[in-house]
Amino acid sequence: MTAALLTRDRRDVLRRRIRIVVAITITWNVVEAVVALLAGRAASSAALIGFGLDSIVEVLSAAAVAWQFAAPDPERREKVALRVIAVSFFGLAAYVGVDAVLSLLGLREPEHSPVGIAIAALSLGVMPFLSWFERRTGRELGSASAVADSKQTLICTYLSAALLAGLLLNSLLGWAWADSVAALVIAVFAVREGIEAWKGDVCCAAPVGALTGERAADACADACCAADRS
């Protein structure tokens, strides 16, 4: 089913679902950000601080989608929402990348962080479900920004795994560099997702297909896609 074929009632249901999952995402990430930033500062952990900042980015991303779907015609706000998501990704990547490099150069030594390990493990359990639910709803509704936000939530799952691995290696084996490597992984993912979010509205014929990978870029026949392929 495409967005054009949805009934008005079905669109309203899907929009309500997106507002609900966005509200849950914002609430969880506010808690996650506070815990991760405090624990990261206490342990001088670049990875934990980066993870906390990623949670703030997720709040901004989800808030942009909430703002979009608060309008009677959400599609008119989609481009701005995608831009906010993309810029927040780039800001995260810049900060985390610099902080990780400083750690690798020995300017700070990360300490053990049981609290960080706990929040990373909890995030691994929560984020995949929220991402799946929003992505499924966004695909049916035909919302590129909802799909982009769901991918931002999914990236938190990958970052949780990287963070957990880095913190465990540091705690169990004393590999302090693992923390910085985990932070650099966060930065790389953030850049990639920022680029995809920024390009999400370029191909006006099938923005969701481009974001989800379910539709090839050359399946779109409008002028903006033709220019993108050249």
mmCIF file of C-alpha atoms in Angstrom:
data_model
loop_
_atom_site.group_PDB
_atom_site.id
_atom_site.type_symbol
_atom_site.label_atom_id
_atom_site.label_comp_id
_atom_site.label_asym_id
_atom_site.label_seq_id
_atom_site.Cartn_x
_atom_site.Cartn_y
_atom_site.Cartn_z
ATOM 1 C CA MET A 1 0.000 0.000 0.000
ATOM 2 C CA THR A 2 1.343 3.451 -0.868
ATOM 3 C CA ALA A 3 0.700 6.713 0.935
ATOM 4 C CA ALA A 4 -1.479 7.916 -1.962
ATOM 5 C CA LEU A 5 -3.877 4.962 -1.502
ATOM 6 C CA LEU A 6 -4.328 5.310 2.253
ATOM 7 C CA THR A 7 -7.744 6.293 3.529
ATOM 8 C CA ARG A 8 -8.054 9.429 5.615
ATOM 9 C CA ASP A 9 -8.826 7.393 8.749
ATOM 10 C CA ARG A 10 -5.785 5.182 8.189
ATOM 11 C CA ARG A 11 -3.517 8.210 7.749
ATOM 12 C CA ASP A 12 -4.844 9.651 11.012
ATOM 13 C CA VAL A 13 -4.129 6.366 12.818
ATOM 14 C CA LEU A 14 -0.594 6.211 11.450
ATOM 15 C CA ARG A 15 0.094 9.826 12.362
ATOM 16 C CA ARG A 16 -1.114 9.184 15.923
ATOM 17 C CA ARG A 17 1.191 6.165 16.139
ATOM 18 C CA ILE A 18 4.153 8.242 15.041
ATOM 19 C CA ARG A 19 3.359 10.917 17.633
ATOM 20 C CA ILE A 20 3.175 8.246 20.349
ATOM 21 C CA VAL A 21 6.448 6.519 19.443
ATOM 22 C CA VAL A 22 8.158 9.903 19.110
ATOM 23 C CA ALA A 23 6.980 10.883 22.607
ATOM 24 C CA ILE A 24 8.324 7.609 24.034
ATOM 25 C CA THR A 25 11.613 8.068 22.167
ATOM 26 C CA ILE A 26 12.057 11.604 23.499
ATOM 27 C CA THR A 27 11.331 10.538 27.086
ATOM 28 C CA TRP A 28 13.725 7.594 26.972
ATOM 29 C CA ASN A 29 16.516 9.572 25.357
ATOM 30 C CA VAL A 30 16.290 12.443 27.822
ATOM 31 C CA VAL A 31 16.876 9.946 30.639
ATOM 32 C CA GLU A 32 19.581 8.170 28.625
ATOM 33 C CA ALA A 33 21.369 11.436 27.820
ATOM 34 C CA VAL A 34 21.454 12.628 31.431
ATOM 35 C CA VAL A 35 22.763 9.293 32.734
ATOM 36 C CA ALA A 36 25.332 8.828 29.959
ATOM 37 C CA LEU A 37 26.686 12.389 30.145
ATOM 38 C CA LEU A 38 27.023 12.308 33.931
ATOM 39 C CA ALA A 39 28.642 8.864 33.848
ATOM 40 C CA GLY A 40 30.871 9.873 30.934
ATOM 41 C CA ARG A 41 32.077 12.982 32.705
ATOM 42 C CA ALA A 42 32.779 11.032 35.892
ATOM 43 C CA ALA A 43 34.740 8.368 33.979
ATOM 44 C CA SER A 44 36.334 10.722 31.392
ATOM 45 C CA SER A 45 34.840 8.437 28.742
ATOM 46 C CA ALA A 46 34.716 9.853 25.205
ATOM 47 C CA ALA A 47 32.438 7.002 24.137
ATOM 48 C CA LEU A 48 29.947 7.579 26.967
ATOM 49 C CA ILE A 49 29.894 11.335 26.379
ATOM 50 C CA GLY A 50 29.419 10.698 22.665
ATOM 51 C CA PHE A 51 26.600 8.298 23.434
ATOM 52 C CA GLY A 52 24.938 10.882 25.664
ATOM 53 C CA LEU A 53 25.231 13.485 22.932
ATOM 54 C CA ASP A 54 23.773 11.017 20.445
ATOM 55 C CA SER A 55 20.791 10.697 22.780
ATOM 56 C CA ILE A 56 20.397 14.484 22.667
ATOM 57 C CA VAL A 57 20.549 14.307 18.869
ATOM 58 C CA GLU A 58 17.824 11.673 18.984
ATOM 59 C CA VAL A 59 15.701 14.020 21.082
ATOM 60 C CA LEU A 60 16.191 16.795 18.522
ATOM 61 C CA SER A 61 15.431 14.400 15.676
ATOM 62 C CA ALA A 62 12.277 13.061 17.338
ATOM 63 C CA ALA A 63 11.222 16.598 18.276
ATOM 64 C CA ALA A 64 11.548 17.638 14.622
ATOM 65 C CA VAL A 65 9.244 14.791 13.615
ATOM 66 C CA ALA A 66 6.821 15.660 16.440
ATOM 67 C CA TRP A 67 6.770 19.270 15.210
ATOM 68 C CA GLN A 68 6.140 18.062 11.665
ATOM 69 C CA PHE A 69 3.224 15.811 12.611
ATOM 70 C CA ALA A 70 1.665 18.452 14.841
ATOM 71 C CA ALA A 71 0.683 20.288 11.645
ATOM 72 C CA PRO A 72 -2.562 19.540 9.777
ATOM 73 C CA ASP A 73 -0.473 18.854 6.668
ATOM 74 C CA PRO A 74 2.795 17.209 7.899
ATOM 75 C CA GLU A 75 4.197 16.753 4.391
ATOM 76 C CA ARG A 76 4.738 20.515 4.075
ATOM 77 C CA ARG A 77 7.170 20.424 7.016
ATOM 78 C CA GLU A 78 9.068 17.303 5.972
ATOM 79 C CA LYS A 79 11.996 19.042 4.283
ATOM 80 C CA VAL A 80 12.736 21.181 7.338
ATOM 81 C CA ALA A 81 12.460 18.141 9.637
ATOM 82 C CA LEU A 82 14.963 16.219 7.507
ATOM 83 C CA ARG A 83 17.382 19.160 7.563
ATOM 84 C CA VAL A 84 17.211 19.363 11.363
ATOM 85 C CA ILE A 85 17.912 15.635 11.641
ATOM 86 C CA ALA A 86 20.875 15.863 9.254
ATOM 87 C CA VAL A 87 22.488 18.898 10.912
ATOM 88 C CA SER A 88 22.171 17.329 14.353
ATOM 89 C CA PHE A 89 23.992 14.253 13.058
ATOM 90 C CA PHE A 90 26.858 16.348 11.692
ATOM 91 C CA GLY A 91 27.218 18.283 14.945
ATOM 92 C CA LEU A 92 27.389 15.035 16.881
ATOM 93 C CA ALA A 93 30.042 13.588 14.562
ATOM 94 C CA ALA A 94 32.240 16.681 14.852
ATOM 95 C CA TYR A 95 32.205 16.782 18.643
ATOM 96 C CA VAL A 96 32.608 13.056 19.215
ATOM 97 C CA GLY A 97 35.353 12.736 16.606
ATOM 98 C CA VAL A 98 37.475 15.486 18.160
ATOM 99 C CA ASP A 99 36.932 14.134 21.673
ATOM 100 C CA ALA A 100 37.902 10.607 20.619
ATOM 101 C CA VAL A 101 41.102 11.812 18.940
ATOM 102 C CA LEU A 102 42.082 13.731 22.080
ATOM 103 C CA SER A 103 41.573 10.544 24.099
ATOM 104 C CA LEU A 104 43.674 8.497 21.672
ATOM 105 C CA LEU A 105 46.454 11.091 22.016
ATOM 106 C CA GLY A 106 46.481 10.434 25.755
ATOM 107 C CA LEU A 107 45.046 13.761 26.884
ATOM 108 C CA ARG A 108 42.496 11.916 29.022
ATOM 109 C CA GLU A 109 42.340 8.394 30.421
ATOM 110 C CA PRO A 110 38.891 6.751 30.579
ATOM 111 C CA GLU A 111 38.007 4.987 33.824
ATOM 112 C CA HIS A 112 35.703 2.046 34.510
ATOM 113 C CA SER A 113 31.983 2.863 34.337
ATOM 114 C CA PRO A 114 29.463 0.276 35.625
ATOM 115 C CA VAL A 115 26.671 2.845 35.132
ATOM 116 C CA GLY A 116 27.704 3.299 31.501
ATOM 117 C CA ILE A 117 27.684 -0.453 30.941
ATOM 118 C CA ALA A 118 24.168 -0.674 32.411
ATOM 119 C CA ILE A 119 22.712 2.163 30.289
ATOM 120 C CA ALA A 120 24.278 0.734 27.123
ATOM 121 C CA ALA A 121 22.783 -2.704 27.846
ATOM 122 C CA LEU A 122 19.330 -1.214 28.530
ATOM 123 C CA SER A 123 19.470 0.771 25.312
ATOM 124 C CA LEU A 124 20.176 -2.431 23.380
ATOM 125 C CA GLY A 125 16.863 -3.760 24.636
ATOM 126 C CA VAL A 126 14.709 -0.663 24.054
ATOM 127 C CA MET A 127 15.937 0.995 20.851
ATOM 128 C CA PRO A 128 15.396 -1.842 18.307
ATOM 129 C CA PHE A 129 11.669 -2.042 19.062
ATOM 130 C CA LEU A 130 11.113 1.717 18.869
ATOM 131 C CA SER A 131 13.016 1.880 15.579
ATOM 132 C CA TRP A 132 11.088 -1.014 14.048
ATOM 133 C CA PHE A 133 7.709 0.409 15.043
ATOM 134 C CA GLU A 134 8.398 3.908 13.726
ATOM 135 C CA ARG A 135 10.020 2.670 10.527
ATOM 136 C CA ARG A 136 7.113 0.352 9.744
ATOM 137 C CA THR A 137 4.606 3.140 10.378
ATOM 138 C CA GLY A 138 6.630 5.702 8.419
ATOM 139 C CA ARG A 139 6.949 3.404 5.411
ATOM 140 C CA GLU A 140 3.202 2.819 5.244
ATOM 141 C CA LEU A 141 2.497 6.523 5.668
ATOM 142 C CA GLY A 142 5.129 7.480 3.101
ATOM 143 C CA SER A 143 7.010 9.810 5.458
ATOM 144 C CA ALA A 144 10.725 10.199 4.717
ATOM 145 C CA SER A 145 11.315 12.092 7.973
ATOM 146 C CA ALA A 146 9.693 9.357 10.091
ATOM 147 C CA VAL A 147 11.842 6.726 8.363
ATOM 148 C CA ALA A 148 14.945 8.912 8.830
ATOM 149 C CA ASP A 149 14.124 9.311 12.511
ATOM 150 C CA SER A 150 13.621 5.551 12.864
ATOM 151 C CA LYS A 151 17.081 5.028 11.372
ATOM 152 C CA GLN A 152 18.430 7.526 13.886
ATOM 153 C CA THR A 153 16.884 5.365 16.597
ATOM 154 C CA LEU A 154 18.330 2.233 14.994
ATOM 155 C CA ILE A 155 21.793 3.769 14.965
ATOM 156 C CA CYS A 156 21.463 4.049 18.737
ATOM 157 C CA THR A 157 21.285 0.253 18.842
ATOM 158 C CA TYR A 158 24.555 -0.052 16.925
ATOM 159 C CA LEU A 159 26.151 2.615 19.067
ATOM 160 C CA SER A 160 24.940 0.898 22.224
ATOM 161 C CA ALA A 161 26.680 -2.275 21.077
ATOM 162 C CA ALA A 162 29.881 -0.384 20.237
ATOM 163 C CA LEU A 163 29.754 1.492 23.532
ATOM 164 C CA LEU A 164 29.116 -1.674 25.531
ATOM 165 C CA ALA A 165 32.016 -3.437 23.835
ATOM 166 C CA GLY A 166 34.366 -0.496 24.445
ATOM 167 C CA LEU A 167 33.398 -0.136 28.108
ATOM 168 C CA LEU A 168 33.680 -3.872 28.766
ATOM 169 C CA LEU A 169 37.075 -4.112 27.092
ATOM 170 C CA ASN A 170 38.285 -1.178 29.157
ATOM 171 C CA SER A 171 36.858 -2.567 32.399
ATOM 172 C CA LEU A 172 37.801 -6.234 31.956
ATOM 173 C CA LEU A 173 41.053 -6.012 29.984
ATOM 174 C CA GLY A 174 42.229 -2.480 30.682
ATOM 175 C CA TRP A 175 42.122 -1.516 27.009
ATOM 176 C CA ALA A 176 41.611 2.230 27.414
ATOM 177 C CA TRP A 177 41.905 2.787 23.658
ATOM 178 C CA ALA A 178 38.756 0.707 23.090
ATOM 179 C CA ASP A 179 36.690 3.568 24.509
ATOM 180 C CA SER A 180 38.041 5.989 21.897
ATOM 181 C CA VAL A 181 37.577 3.493 19.076
ATOM 182 C CA ALA A 182 33.938 3.058 20.112
ATOM 183 C CA ALA A 183 33.539 6.842 20.055
ATOM 184 C CA LEU A 184 34.979 7.021 16.523
ATOM 185 C CA VAL A 185 32.494 4.358 15.418
ATOM 186 C CA ILE A 186 29.742 6.629 16.711
ATOM 187 C CA ALA A 187 31.165 9.554 14.717
ATOM 188 C CA VAL A 188 31.389 7.556 11.465
ATOM 189 C CA PHE A 189 27.812 6.300 11.779
ATOM 190 C CA ALA A 190 26.608 9.822 12.531
ATOM 191 C CA VAL A 191 28.209 11.250 9.371
ATOM 192 C CA ARG A 192 26.725 8.523 7.186
ATOM 193 C CA GLU A 193 23.239 8.900 8.600
ATOM 194 C CA GLY A 194 23.470 12.694 8.402
ATOM 195 C CA ILE A 195 24.236 12.507 4.700
ATOM 196 C CA GLU A 196 21.330 10.131 4.084
ATOM 197 C CA ALA A 197 18.916 12.338 6.024
ATOM 198 C CA TRP A 198 20.092 15.431 4.134
ATOM 199 C CA LYS A 199 19.517 13.672 0.802
ATOM 200 C CA GLY A 200 16.204 12.192 1.909
ATOM 201 C CA ASP A 201 14.071 14.829 0.193
ATOM 202 C CA VAL A 202 16.150 15.120 -2.996
ATOM 203 C CA CYS A 203 14.328 12.429 -4.939
ATOM 204 C CA CYS A 204 10.762 13.681 -4.679
ATOM 205 C CA ALA A 205 9.250 10.645 -6.396
ATOM 206 C CA ALA A 206 10.343 8.083 -3.806
ATOM 207 C CA PRO A 207 12.119 9.542 -0.772
ATOM 208 C CA VAL A 208 11.120 6.680 1.512
ATOM 209 C CA GLY A 209 12.311 4.034 -0.915
ATOM 210 C CA ALA A 210 15.680 5.727 -1.110
ATOM 211 C CA LEU A 211 16.002 5.874 2.651
ATOM 212 C CA THR A 212 14.949 2.297 3.335
ATOM 213 C CA GLY A 213 16.826 0.723 0.455
ATOM 214 C CA GLU A 214 13.661 -0.959 -0.761
ATOM 215 C CA ARG A 215 13.640 0.938 -4.044
ATOM 216 C CA ALA A 216 16.543 1.570 -6.372
ATOM 217 C CA ALA A 217 17.527 5.174 -6.981
ATOM 218 C CA ASP A 218 17.076 4.828 -10.749
ATOM 219 C CA ALA A 219 13.461 3.714 -10.307
ATOM 220 C CA CYS A 220 12.604 7.365 -9.915
ATOM 221 C CA ALA A 221 12.106 9.231 -13.131
ATOM 222 C CA ASP A 222 11.893 12.880 -12.142
ATOM 223 C CA ALA A 223 14.491 15.535 -12.918
ATOM 224 C CA CYS A 224 16.066 15.606 -9.474
ATOM 225 C CA CYS A 225 16.798 11.871 -9.610
ATOM 226 C CA ALA A 226 18.225 12.141 -13.099
ATOM 227 C CA ALA A 227 20.578 14.854 -11.888
ATOM 228 C CA ASP A 228 21.536 12.753 -8.873
ATOM 229 C CA ARG A 229 22.538 9.813 -11.094
ATOM 230 C CA SER A 230 24.772 11.930 -13.322
#
